[in-house]
Tab-separated table of C-alpha atoms and ligand atoms in Angstrom:
chain	number	residue	atom	x	y	z
A	117	UNK	CA	-29.750	-16.439	-4.542
A	118	UNK	CA	-32.888	-14.388	-3.844
A	119	UNK	CA	-36.459	-14.798	-5.089
A	120	UNK	CA	-35.953	-11.555	-6.993
A	121	UNK	CA	-35.203	-11.744	-10.689
A	122	UNK	CA	-34.169	-9.163	-13.245
A	123	UNK	CA	-35.490	-9.131	-16.816
A	124	UNK	CA	-33.525	-7.689	-19.669
A	125	UNK	CA	-35.763	-6.590	-22.495
A	126	UNK	CA	-34.156	-6.108	-25.877
A	127	UNK	CA	-36.391	-4.635	-28.552
A	128	UNK	CA	-38.196	-7.319	-30.543
A	129	UNK	CA	-37.074	-10.185	-28.256
A	130	UNK	CA	-38.493	-12.143	-25.353
A	131	UNK	CA	-37.220	-10.735	-21.995
A	132	UNK	CA	-34.150	-12.579	-20.687
A	133	UNK	CA	-34.525	-13.695	-17.049
A	134	UNK	CA	-31.497	-13.021	-14.880
A	135	UNK	CA	-31.100	-14.357	-11.313
A	136	UNK	CA	-30.249	-11.919	-8.489
A	137	UNK	CA	-27.960	-12.861	-5.590
A	138	UNK	CA	-27.683	-11.201	-2.178
A	139	UNK	CA	-24.502	-11.094	-0.128
A	140	UNK	CA	-24.295	-10.596	3.646
A	141	UNK	CA	-23.866	-6.857	3.128
A	142	UNK	CA	-23.856	-4.533	0.158
A	143	UNK	CA	-25.609	-4.298	-3.178
A	144	UNK	CA	-27.351	-7.329	-4.716
A	145	UNK	CA	-25.785	-8.592	-7.918
A	146	UNK	CA	-27.471	-9.562	-11.187
A	147	UNK	CA	-26.032	-12.761	-12.644
A	148	UNK	CA	-25.367	-12.025	-16.312
A	149	UNK	CA	-23.093	-15.028	-16.923
A	150	UNK	CA	-25.580	-16.598	-19.363
A	151	UNK	CA	-26.077	-13.440	-21.373
A	152	UNK	CA	-23.357	-14.514	-23.840
A	153	UNK	CA	-25.487	-17.523	-24.795
A	154	UNK	CA	-28.191	-14.991	-25.809
A	155	UNK	CA	-25.786	-13.164	-28.101
A	156	UNK	CA	-24.949	-10.192	-25.840
A	157	UNK	CA	-22.064	-9.131	-23.618
A	158	UNK	CA	-22.182	-6.425	-20.977
A	159	UNK	CA	-19.958	-3.373	-21.373
A	160	UNK	CA	-18.354	-1.945	-18.217
A	161	UNK	CA	-14.840	-0.548	-18.796
A	162	UNK	CA	-13.108	0.056	-15.461
A	163	UNK	CA	-15.501	-2.422	-13.809
A	164	UNK	CA	-17.527	0.343	-12.170
A	165	UNK	CA	-20.622	-1.880	-11.831
A	166	UNK	CA	-19.221	-5.390	-12.103
A	167	UNK	CA	-18.731	-7.903	-9.281
A	168	UNK	CA	-16.026	-10.174	-10.706
A	169	UNK	CA	-16.050	-12.706	-7.886
A	170	UNK	CA	-17.613	-13.808	-4.614
A	171	UNK	CA	-15.513	-13.060	-1.527
A	172	UNK	CA	-15.828	-13.242	2.277
A	173	UNK	CA	-12.646	-11.361	3.185
A	174	UNK	CA	-13.233	-7.603	3.134
A	175	UNK	CA	-16.293	-5.389	2.859
A	176	UNK	CA	-16.339	-1.691	1.958
A	177	UNK	CA	-19.311	0.649	2.092
A	178	UNK	CA	-17.948	3.582	0.132
A	179	UNK	CA	-20.888	5.891	0.850
A	180	UNK	CA	-20.687	5.430	4.601
A	181	UNK	CA	-16.885	5.190	4.793
A	182	UNK	CA	-16.906	1.664	6.255
A	183	UNK	CA	-14.127	-0.909	5.906
A	184	UNK	CA	-14.487	-4.347	7.520
A	185	UNK	CA	-11.969	-7.197	7.498
A	186	UNK	CA	-13.783	-10.496	8.128
A	187	UNK	CA	-16.466	-8.320	9.753
A	188	UNK	CA	-14.170	-6.305	12.046
A	189	UNK	CA	-14.077	-2.503	11.490
A	190	UNK	CA	-10.640	-1.195	10.513
A	191	UNK	CA	-10.751	1.434	13.286
A	192	UNK	CA	-11.150	-1.302	15.936
A	193	UNK	CA	-8.380	-3.391	14.418
A	194	UNK	CA	-6.063	-0.372	14.264
A	195	UNK	CA	-6.774	0.378	17.920
A	196	UNK	CA	-6.589	-3.148	19.357
A	197	UNK	CA	-4.782	-5.450	16.983
A	198	UNK	CA	-1.460	-5.653	15.178
A	199	UNK	CA	-0.373	-6.433	11.639
A	200	UNK	CA	0.470	-10.120	12.082
A	201	UNK	CA	-2.849	-10.724	13.826
A	202	UNK	CA	-4.625	-9.027	10.896
A	203	UNK	CA	-2.628	-11.258	8.515
A	204	UNK	CA	-3.918	-14.303	10.388
A	205	UNK	CA	-7.457	-12.930	10.331
A	206	UNK	CA	-7.410	-12.217	6.600
A	207	UNK	CA	-5.932	-15.559	5.616
A	208	UNK	CA	-7.664	-17.931	8.058
A	209	UNK	CA	-10.934	-16.027	8.526
A	210	UNK	CA	-10.928	-15.661	12.333
A	211	UNK	CA	-8.837	-13.843	14.924
A	212	UNK	CA	-6.230	-16.202	16.405
A	213	UNK	CA	-6.363	-17.449	20.013
A	214	UNK	CA	-3.310	-16.469	22.082
A	215	UNK	CA	-1.788	-19.877	21.327
A	216	UNK	CA	-2.511	-19.687	17.603
A	217	UNK	CA	-1.020	-16.221	17.504
A	218	UNK	CA	2.259	-17.206	19.103
A	219	UNK	CA	2.475	-20.257	16.833
A	220	UNK	CA	1.851	-18.011	13.806
A	221	UNK	CA	4.549	-15.549	14.899
A	222	UNK	CA	6.964	-18.456	15.323
A	223	UNK	CA	6.082	-19.862	11.896
A	224	UNK	CA	6.613	-16.496	10.231
A	225	UNK	CA	9.947	-16.281	12.064
A	226	UNK	CA	11.109	-19.553	10.488
A	227	UNK	CA	10.692	-18.080	7.007
A	228	UNK	CA	12.110	-14.552	7.355
A	229	UNK	CA	15.432	-15.196	5.602
A	230	UNK	CA	15.521	-15.012	1.827
A	231	UNK	CA	17.392	-17.751	-0.048
A	232	UNK	CA	21.043	-16.692	-0.039
A	233	UNK	CA	21.241	-17.008	-3.802
A	234	UNK	CA	18.593	-14.294	-4.173
A	235	UNK	CA	21.177	-11.729	-3.100
A	236	UNK	CA	23.039	-12.351	-6.392
A	237	UNK	CA	19.877	-11.508	-8.229
A	238	UNK	CA	19.932	-7.993	-6.759
A	239	UNK	CA	23.382	-7.360	-8.177
A	240	UNK	CA	22.003	-7.512	-11.697
A	241	UNK	CA	20.111	-4.271	-11.084
A	242	UNK	CA	21.537	-0.802	-11.488
A	243	UNK	CA	22.040	0.946	-8.149
A	244	UNK	CA	19.661	3.710	-9.197
A	245	UNK	CA	16.838	1.286	-10.065
A	246	UNK	CA	13.531	2.186	-8.450
A	247	UNK	CA	12.972	-0.265	-5.542
A	248	UNK	CA	9.551	-1.144	-7.014
A	249	UNK	CA	11.227	-2.355	-10.207
A	250	UNK	CA	13.519	-4.533	-8.104
A	251	UNK	CA	10.525	-5.865	-6.150
A	252	UNK	CA	8.669	-6.835	-9.348
A	253	UNK	CA	11.717	-8.877	-10.349
A	254	UNK	CA	12.778	-10.520	-7.093
A	255	UNK	CA	9.295	-11.444	-5.863
A	256	UNK	CA	8.569	-13.058	-9.235
A	257	UNK	CA	11.930	-14.821	-8.929
A	258	UNK	CA	10.796	-16.517	-5.702
A	259	UNK	CA	8.935	-18.868	-8.078
A	260	UNK	CA	12.330	-20.306	-8.974
A	261	UNK	CA	13.299	-21.045	-5.372
A	262	UNK	CA	10.470	-22.782	-3.550
A	263	UNK	CA	9.511	-25.872	-5.512
A	264	UNK	CA	8.853	-27.927	-2.399
A	265	UNK	CA	5.390	-26.469	-1.740
A	266	UNK	CA	4.177	-25.555	-5.171
A	267	UNK	CA	1.127	-27.747	-5.734
A	268	UNK	CA	-1.605	-25.136	-5.606
A	269	UNK	CA	-4.300	-27.808	-5.242
A	270	UNK	CA	-2.916	-28.755	-1.780
A	271	UNK	CA	-4.162	-26.408	0.995
A	272	UNK	CA	-1.025	-26.963	3.111
A	273	UNK	CA	1.183	-25.926	0.192
A	274	UNK	CA	-0.858	-22.764	-0.253
A	275	UNK	CA	-0.526	-22.022	3.461
A	276	UNK	CA	3.270	-22.468	3.359
A	277	UNK	CA	3.446	-20.151	0.334
A	278	UNK	CA	1.398	-17.504	2.156
A	279	UNK	CA	3.626	-17.790	5.244
A	280	UNK	CA	6.746	-17.533	3.114
A	281	UNK	CA	5.471	-14.434	1.370
A	282	UNK	CA	4.442	-12.624	4.561
A	283	UNK	CA	7.776	-13.518	6.177
A	284	UNK	CA	10.119	-12.772	3.280
A	285	UNK	CA	8.587	-9.663	1.777
A	286	UNK	CA	9.995	-7.273	4.457
A	287	UNK	CA	13.424	-8.859	3.978
A	288	UNK	CA	13.271	-8.343	0.213
A	289	UNK	CA	11.872	-4.825	0.613
A	290	UNK	CA	14.718	-3.835	2.961
A	291	UNK	CA	17.244	-5.486	0.613
A	292	UNK	CA	15.949	-3.420	-2.312
A	293	UNK	CA	16.605	-0.279	-0.254
A	294	UNK	CA	20.027	-1.362	0.992
A	295	UNK	CA	21.046	-2.190	-2.560
A	296	UNK	CA	20.019	1.258	-3.796
A	297	UNK	CA	22.217	3.024	-1.229
A	298	UNK	CA	25.156	0.654	-1.563
A	299	UNK	CA	24.992	-0.751	1.967
A	300	UNK	CA	25.307	-4.447	2.836
A	301	UNK	CA	22.107	-6.436	3.292
A	302	UNK	CA	21.062	-6.880	6.919
A	303	UNK	CA	19.718	-10.295	7.959
A	304	UNK	CA	16.370	-10.432	9.796
A	305	UNK	CA	16.180	-10.695	13.564
A	306	UNK	CA	13.433	-12.968	14.813
A	307	UNK	CA	13.600	-11.633	18.373
A	308	UNK	CA	12.064	-8.400	17.068
A	309	UNK	CA	8.393	-7.921	16.210
A	310	UNK	CA	7.432	-7.709	12.513
A	311	UNK	CA	7.564	-3.910	12.152
A	312	UNK	CA	10.705	-3.499	14.316
A	313	UNK	CA	12.471	-6.195	12.313
A	314	UNK	CA	11.658	-4.361	9.076
A	315	UNK	CA	12.996	-1.057	10.449
A	316	UNK	CA	16.074	-2.879	11.740
A	317	UNK	CA	16.786	-4.403	8.304
A	318	UNK	CA	16.285	-0.973	6.717
A	319	UNK	CA	18.484	1.078	9.030
A	320	UNK	CA	20.981	-1.173	10.841
A	321	UNK	CA	24.523	-1.472	9.492
A	322	UNK	CA	27.244	-3.949	10.462
A	323	UNK	CA	29.277	-1.160	12.083
A	324	UNK	CA	26.692	0.485	14.291
A	325	UNK	CA	24.078	-0.729	16.709
A	326	UNK	CA	20.566	0.286	15.696
A	327	UNK	CA	17.916	0.459	18.387
A	328	UNK	CA	14.381	0.519	17.009
A	329	UNK	CA	12.152	3.208	18.522
A	330	UNK	CA	8.937	1.611	19.836
A	331	UNK	CA	6.942	4.685	18.739
A	332	UNK	CA	8.149	4.378	15.173
A	333	UNK	CA	7.679	0.608	15.171
A	334	UNK	CA	4.078	1.066	16.318
A	335	UNK	CA	3.428	3.642	13.599
A	336	UNK	CA	5.004	1.335	11.011
A	337	UNK	CA	2.852	-1.566	12.182
A	338	UNK	CA	-0.260	0.591	11.897
A	339	UNK	CA	0.646	1.618	8.352
A	340	UNK	CA	1.026	-2.075	7.484
A	341	UNK	CA	-2.374	-2.813	9.051
A	342	UNK	CA	-4.168	-0.003	7.224
A	343	UNK	CA	-2.865	-1.227	3.864
A	344	UNK	CA	-3.377	-4.966	4.416
A	345	UNK	CA	-6.416	-5.458	2.203
A	346	UNK	CA	-9.009	-3.514	0.269
A	347	UNK	CA	-11.153	-6.092	-1.536
A	348	UNK	CA	-11.192	-6.118	-5.368
A	349	UNK	CA	-8.909	-3.162	-6.156
A	350	UNK	CA	-6.783	-3.138	-9.335
A	351	UNK	CA	-3.813	-5.064	-7.916
A	352	UNK	CA	-5.919	-7.673	-6.090
A	353	UNK	CA	-8.028	-8.216	-9.188
A	354	UNK	CA	-4.790	-8.628	-11.148
A	355	UNK	CA	-3.558	-11.271	-8.693
A	356	UNK	CA	-6.881	-13.116	-9.019
A	357	UNK	CA	-6.836	-12.912	-12.815
A	358	UNK	CA	-3.214	-14.103	-12.991
A	359	UNK	CA	-4.013	-16.883	-10.498
A	360	UNK	CA	-7.064	-17.972	-12.483
A	361	UNK	CA	-4.716	-19.453	-15.100
A	362	UNK	CA	-3.202	-21.591	-12.288
A	363	UNK	CA	0.018	-19.598	-12.518
A	364	UNK	CA	2.676	-19.835	-9.809
A	365	UNK	CA	1.520	-17.766	-6.783
A	366	UNK	CA	4.812	-15.865	-6.442
A	367	UNK	CA	4.460	-14.774	-10.075
A	368	UNK	CA	0.856	-13.724	-9.364
A	369	UNK	CA	2.009	-11.548	-6.445
A	370	UNK	CA	4.674	-9.995	-8.700
A	371	UNK	CA	1.849	-9.079	-11.103
A	372	UNK	CA	0.036	-7.454	-8.155
A	373	UNK	CA	3.159	-5.455	-7.275
A	374	UNK	CA	3.451	-4.229	-10.872
A	375	UNK	CA	-0.171	-3.058	-10.836
A	376	UNK	CA	0.158	-1.373	-7.468
A	377	UNK	CA	3.071	0.712	-8.702
A	378	UNK	CA	0.931	3.146	-10.733
A	379	UNK	CA	0.250	6.620	-9.267
A	380	UNK	CA	-3.527	6.095	-9.508
A	381	UNK	CA	-3.142	3.148	-7.089
A	382	UNK	CA	-0.309	2.428	-4.608
A	383	UNK	CA	2.094	4.859	-6.234
A	384	UNK	CA	-0.092	7.691	-4.928
A	385	UNK	CA	1.711	7.815	-1.554
A	386	UNK	CA	5.009	8.658	-3.266
A	387	UNK	CA	3.279	11.056	-5.664
A	388	UNK	CA	1.423	12.719	-2.780
A	389	UNK	CA	4.568	13.487	-0.806
A	390	UNK	CA	6.274	14.790	-3.927
A	391	UNK	CA	3.259	17.025	-4.500
A	392	UNK	CA	3.441	18.404	-0.926
A	393	UNK	CA	7.144	19.122	-1.419
A	394	UNK	CA	6.380	20.831	-4.738
A	395	UNK	CA	3.655	22.984	-3.150
A	396	UNK	CA	6.381	24.043	-0.736
A	397	UNK	CA	4.421	26.561	1.311
A	398	UNK	CA	0.912	26.974	2.708
A	399	UNK	CA	0.535	30.155	0.660
A	400	UNK	CA	0.707	28.116	-2.571
A	401	UNK	CA	-2.128	25.753	-1.671
A	402	UNK	CA	-4.870	27.762	-3.431
A	403	UNK	CA	-2.897	27.778	-6.676
A	404	UNK	CA	-2.575	23.956	-6.651
A	405	UNK	CA	-6.243	23.479	-5.795
A	406	UNK	CA	-7.114	25.727	-8.766
A	407	UNK	CA	-4.851	23.621	-11.007
A	408	UNK	CA	-6.535	20.399	-9.818
A	409	UNK	CA	-9.910	21.850	-10.836
A	410	UNK	CA	-8.726	23.051	-14.240
A	411	UNK	CA	-9.911	20.632	-16.954
A	412	UNK	CA	-7.019	21.722	-19.200
A	413	UNK	CA	-4.406	20.866	-16.581
A	414	UNK	CA	-3.615	17.151	-16.055
A	415	UNK	CA	-2.627	17.840	-12.429
A	416	UNK	CA	-4.702	16.028	-9.781
A	417	UNK	CA	-4.542	16.359	-6.035
A	418	UNK	CA	-2.707	13.186	-5.079
A	419	UNK	CA	-4.133	11.475	-2.017
A	420	UNK	CA	-7.643	12.684	-2.895
A	421	UNK	CA	-10.515	10.696	-4.373
A	422	UNK	CA	-11.302	7.025	-4.537
A	423	UNK	CA	-13.251	4.765	-6.863
A	424	UNK	CA	-15.254	3.304	-3.982
A	425	UNK	CA	-15.192	5.847	-1.130
A	426	UNK	CA	-17.562	8.720	-1.714
A	427	UNK	CA	-17.054	9.707	1.905
A	428	UNK	CA	-13.992	9.898	4.182
A	429	UNK	CA	-11.680	6.919	3.645
A	430	UNK	CA	-11.784	5.394	7.175
A	431	UNK	CA	-8.102	4.524	6.810
A	432	UNK	CA	-7.317	8.210	6.250
A	433	UNK	CA	-8.980	9.092	9.567
A	434	UNK	CA	-6.784	6.602	11.468
A	435	UNK	CA	-3.766	7.671	9.429
A	436	UNK	CA	-4.289	11.336	10.291
A	437	UNK	CA	-4.491	10.472	14.012
A	438	UNK	CA	-1.333	8.338	13.763
A	439	UNK	CA	0.400	11.164	11.930
A	440	UNK	CA	-0.513	13.564	14.733
A	441	UNK	CA	0.788	11.150	17.379
A	442	UNK	CA	4.049	10.339	15.592
A	443	UNK	CA	4.940	13.951	14.850
A	444	UNK	CA	4.117	14.964	18.433
A	445	UNK	CA	6.171	12.117	19.898
A	446	UNK	CA	9.082	13.064	17.679
A	447	UNK	CA	8.656	16.728	18.577
A	448	UNK	CA	8.224	17.752	14.909
A	449	UNK	CA	4.507	18.523	14.850
A	450	UNK	CA	5.345	21.842	13.297
A	451	UNK	CA	6.690	19.962	10.255
A	452	UNK	CA	5.942	22.285	7.262
A	453	UNK	CA	4.683	19.445	5.044
A	454	UNK	CA	2.130	18.498	7.699
A	455	UNK	CA	0.963	22.111	7.827
A	456	UNK	CA	0.628	22.189	4.029
A	457	UNK	CA	-1.300	18.888	4.117
A	458	UNK	CA	-3.661	20.224	6.783
A	459	UNK	CA	-4.322	23.406	4.820
A	460	UNK	CA	-4.783	21.505	1.570
A	461	UNK	CA	-7.267	19.166	3.197
A	462	UNK	CA	-9.232	22.082	4.663
A	463	UNK	CA	-9.344	24.051	1.416
A	464	UNK	CA	-10.286	21.010	-0.681
A	465	UNK	CA	-12.985	19.845	1.711
A	466	UNK	CA	-14.673	23.243	1.534
A	467	UNK	CA	-14.308	23.714	-2.218
A	468	UNK	CA	-17.529	22.997	-4.202
A	469	UNK	CA	-15.561	21.069	-6.892
A	470	UNK	CA	-14.304	18.517	-4.361
A	471	UNK	CA	-17.546	18.522	-2.367
A	472	UNK	CA	-19.746	17.872	-5.427
A	473	UNK	CA	-17.463	15.139	-6.767
A	474	UNK	CA	-17.172	13.636	-3.262
A	475	UNK	CA	-13.387	13.750	-3.329
A	476	UNK	CA	-12.103	13.097	0.173
A	477	UNK	CA	-8.568	12.421	1.422
A	478	UNK	CA	-7.645	8.756	0.964
A	479	UNK	CA	-5.255	6.468	2.857
A	480	UNK	CA	-2.254	7.859	1.027
A	481	UNK	CA	-2.792	11.472	1.979
A	482	UNK	CA	-1.140	11.207	5.400
A	483	UNK	CA	0.876	7.987	5.138
A	484	UNK	CA	3.754	9.693	3.298
A	485	UNK	CA	4.226	12.250	6.065
A	486	UNK	CA	4.448	9.483	8.666
A	487	UNK	CA	6.829	7.423	6.541
A	488	UNK	CA	9.032	10.464	6.019
A	489	UNK	CA	9.050	11.139	9.781
A	490	UNK	CA	10.118	7.534	10.345
A	491	UNK	CA	13.023	8.166	7.972
A	492	UNK	CA	11.774	6.097	5.024
A	493	UNK	CA	12.897	7.504	1.650
A	494	UNK	CA	10.114	8.443	-0.793
A	495	UNK	CA	11.000	5.730	-3.328
A	496	UNK	CA	10.263	3.098	-0.670
A	497	UNK	CA	6.701	4.292	0.046
A	498	UNK	CA	5.005	2.111	-2.562
A	499	UNK	CA	7.255	-0.815	-1.619
A	500	UNK	CA	5.862	-0.551	1.908
A	501	UNK	CA	2.331	-0.553	0.511
A	502	UNK	CA	3.215	-3.719	-1.460
A	503	UNK	CA	4.745	-5.309	1.625
A	504	UNK	CA	1.532	-4.738	3.584
A	505	UNK	CA	-0.843	-5.654	0.734
A	506	UNK	CA	0.883	-9.015	0.138
A	507	UNK	CA	-1.326	-10.685	2.764
A	508	UNK	CA	-4.451	-9.293	1.095
A	509	UNK	CA	-3.315	-10.545	-2.320
A	510	UNK	CA	-2.415	-14.022	-1.142
A	511	UNK	CA	-5.611	-14.325	0.929
A	512	UNK	CA	-7.707	-13.488	-2.144
A	513	UNK	CA	-5.677	-15.859	-4.307
A	514	UNK	CA	-6.122	-18.620	-1.719
A	515	UNK	CA	-9.851	-17.936	-1.452
A	516	UNK	CA	-10.216	-18.207	-5.220
A	517	UNK	CA	-8.098	-21.336	-5.592
A	518	UNK	CA	-9.864	-23.066	-2.656
A	519	UNK	CA	-13.164	-23.144	-4.561
A	520	UNK	CA	-13.937	-24.227	-8.126
A	521	UNK	CA	-12.852	-21.430	-10.480
A	522	UNK	CA	-12.464	-20.754	-14.180
A	523	UNK	CA	-9.811	-18.814	-16.028
A	524	UNK	CA	-10.711	-15.100	-16.156
A	525	UNK	CA	-11.474	-14.103	-19.715
A	526	UNK	CA	-13.218	-10.746	-20.280
A	527	UNK	CA	-14.896	-10.041	-23.635
A	528	UNK	CA	-14.744	-6.846	-25.694
A	529	UNK	CA	-16.674	-4.454	-27.853
A	530	UNK	CA	-14.648	-4.702	-31.096
A	531	UNK	CA	-14.354	-1.413	-32.987
A	532	UNK	CA	-11.506	-2.271	-35.384
A	533	UNK	CA	-11.621	-3.018	-39.130
A	534	UNK	CA	-14.032	-5.522	-40.556
A	535	UNK	CA	-12.399	-8.453	-42.329
A	536	UNK	CA	-10.283	-7.219	-45.256
A	537	UNK	CA	-7.928	-8.888	-47.722
A	538	UNK	CA	-4.149	-8.567	-47.584
A	539	UNK	CA	-3.157	-6.222	-50.506
A	540	UNK	CA	-2.031	-8.036	-53.634
A	541	UNK	CA	1.665	-7.508	-54.483
B	29	CMC	N1	-7.997	15.738	-8.085
B	29	CMC	C1	-8.813	16.440	-8.909
B	29	CMC	N2	-9.896	15.909	-9.537
B	29	CMC	C2	-10.143	14.607	-9.319
B	29	CMC	C3	-9.341	13.826	-8.476
B	29	CMC	C4	-8.243	14.424	-7.850
B	29	CMC	N3	-7.436	13.718	-7.032
B	29	CMC	N4	-9.824	12.555	-8.449
B	29	CMC	C5	-10.908	12.549	-9.258
B	29	CMC	N5	-11.101	13.786	-9.778
B	29	CMC	C6	-12.215	14.194	-10.669
B	29	CMC	C7	-11.974	13.707	-12.093
B	29	CMC	O1	-11.311	14.672	-12.861
B	29	CMC	C8	-13.385	13.454	-12.558
B	29	CMC	O2	-13.949	14.693	-12.909
B	29	CMC	P1	-15.062	14.768	-14.118
B	29	CMC	O3	-16.204	13.933	-13.645
B	29	CMC	O4	-15.366	16.237	-14.197
B	29	CMC	O5	-14.396	14.204	-15.330
B	29	CMC	C9	-14.114	12.960	-11.316
B	29	CMC	O6	-13.392	13.531	-10.200
B	29	CMC	C10	-14.148	11.434	-11.172
B	29	CMC	O7	-12.800	10.959	-11.283
B	29	CMC	P2	-12.430	9.584	-11.993
B	29	CMC	O8	-10.989	9.616	-12.386
B	29	CMC	O9	-13.415	9.252	-13.051
B	29	CMC	O10	-12.628	8.573	-10.775
B	29	CMC	P3	-12.041	7.122	-10.666
B	29	CMC	O11	-12.920	6.396	-9.724
B	29	CMC	O12	-11.837	6.534	-12.024
B	29	CMC	O13	-10.578	7.337	-10.036
B	29	CMC	C11	-8.825	7.697	-8.481
B	29	CMC	C12	-10.261	7.225	-8.689
B	29	CMC	C13	-8.368	7.285	-7.088
B	29	CMC	C14	-7.881	7.024	-9.501
B	29	CMC	C15	-8.771	9.240	-8.650
B	29	CMC	O14	-9.583	9.850	-7.674
B	29	CMC	C16	-7.352	9.788	-8.570
B	29	CMC	O15	-6.646	9.806	-9.588
B	29	CMC	N6	-6.894	10.240	-7.356
B	29	CMC	C17	-5.538	10.683	-7.171
B	29	CMC	C18	-4.619	9.495	-7.018
B	29	CMC	C19	-4.770	8.814	-5.653
B	29	CMC	O16	-4.742	9.466	-4.616
B	29	CMC	N7	-4.845	7.464	-5.687
B	29	CMC	C20	-4.884	6.662	-4.469
B	29	CMC	C21	-6.159	5.890	-4.262
B	29	CMC	S1	-6.229	5.222	-2.588
B	29	CMC	C22	-4.991	4.041	-2.534
B	29	CMC	C23	-5.363	2.796	-3.240
B	29	CMC	O17	-6.336	2.124	-2.823
B	29	CMC	O18	-4.685	2.461	-4.198
């Protein structure tokens, strides 16, 4: 709370006094929660000016291109940390000591296998089902398996649920891929690090040894890290809203996965790579940029623009560097799609339409190229985003449930019919 107050003056009425709160960083917020008692609601479709909760997990300054997790800049985490350490940081609030970290890795290891009966669940899906549709189903189905730690009022139960989710989600993600190509599921290997284990479950088969490349595992880990959390985006807000009814946390995460799937959100990485493939050649870039600017054409440049960033997405900067490194290490830095992406970025960044609207490349602009270089099929891109974002979702859910909270219940501006009588027969 600050000493500052806001006053809302409505013609012919006494001004309504509204308290103002300050956070550690960022814009102050005006508390309008009592406005309803005065006969008014606020109207903010898309939540462009609404803080729906208080949170101490992640901070974004969209104008400066800053992203902090528990205060640590994403660039520093990407350089010095790893995904599991970031998971610990997001959930518990501090970086782990060396001892805490090894304990955490061991704990995650104890939960990596999915319940054997879950594999039967997969068989109900068509082989050509999109892996995201499978993920929505099987992650929600976890609710039916883990009754032993399901009292959401007990912090230890919430911690076990978070550990289970972080540990099992790569196993389920890899299973959704294996199912789609008709190969047997591969069990996790706890002697491998988190990213290597995921790649192993994706690409190993019972008949051939699969050695995970450390370069690719590092790139995979960095992609996980860069997607781990992003404060109150659409999917995280969905998880919070679902959780506010005290719903089962696995079901809440499934709701987050469903929201992430859309091309305006997590589905953009898949859509972006498809767009680069469709562009096909550097010489076609100008034509696609012109289409993106044409009001009569629904086409948008995928991987460009962000609700919050009106500057470079700091994750995109790290992603571009990682992309450079991976392609160089693999000896494919002449990869045509990378050349198209580079050209597209250059043209868009110089074009007045993109400059005026502050449309910069976002995290998904380069991630698809890296994932493709690693050998991940396009349909798995958003699944990987969901895998990584699971820790962000469950950390936000845990933060909300740890404090007093009320069910989320937005209001509306009703523009339908006034009351009318059912026609007489
Ligand atoms: N290409 C062309 N024009 C665009 C683009 C784009 N990618 N993004 C926004 N615009 C234009 C839009 O047409 C609008 O123009 P006008 O003011 O003349 O009507 C203006 O810029 C503002 O766009 P908006 O849709 O009102 O902005 P928003 O904050 O509601 O949407 C967005 C943000 C990310 C959904 C949007 O920029 C977009 O659709 N981008 C492409 C999809 C994408 O890359 N999504 C991934 C986001 S990052 C990953 C994640 O966090 O999920």
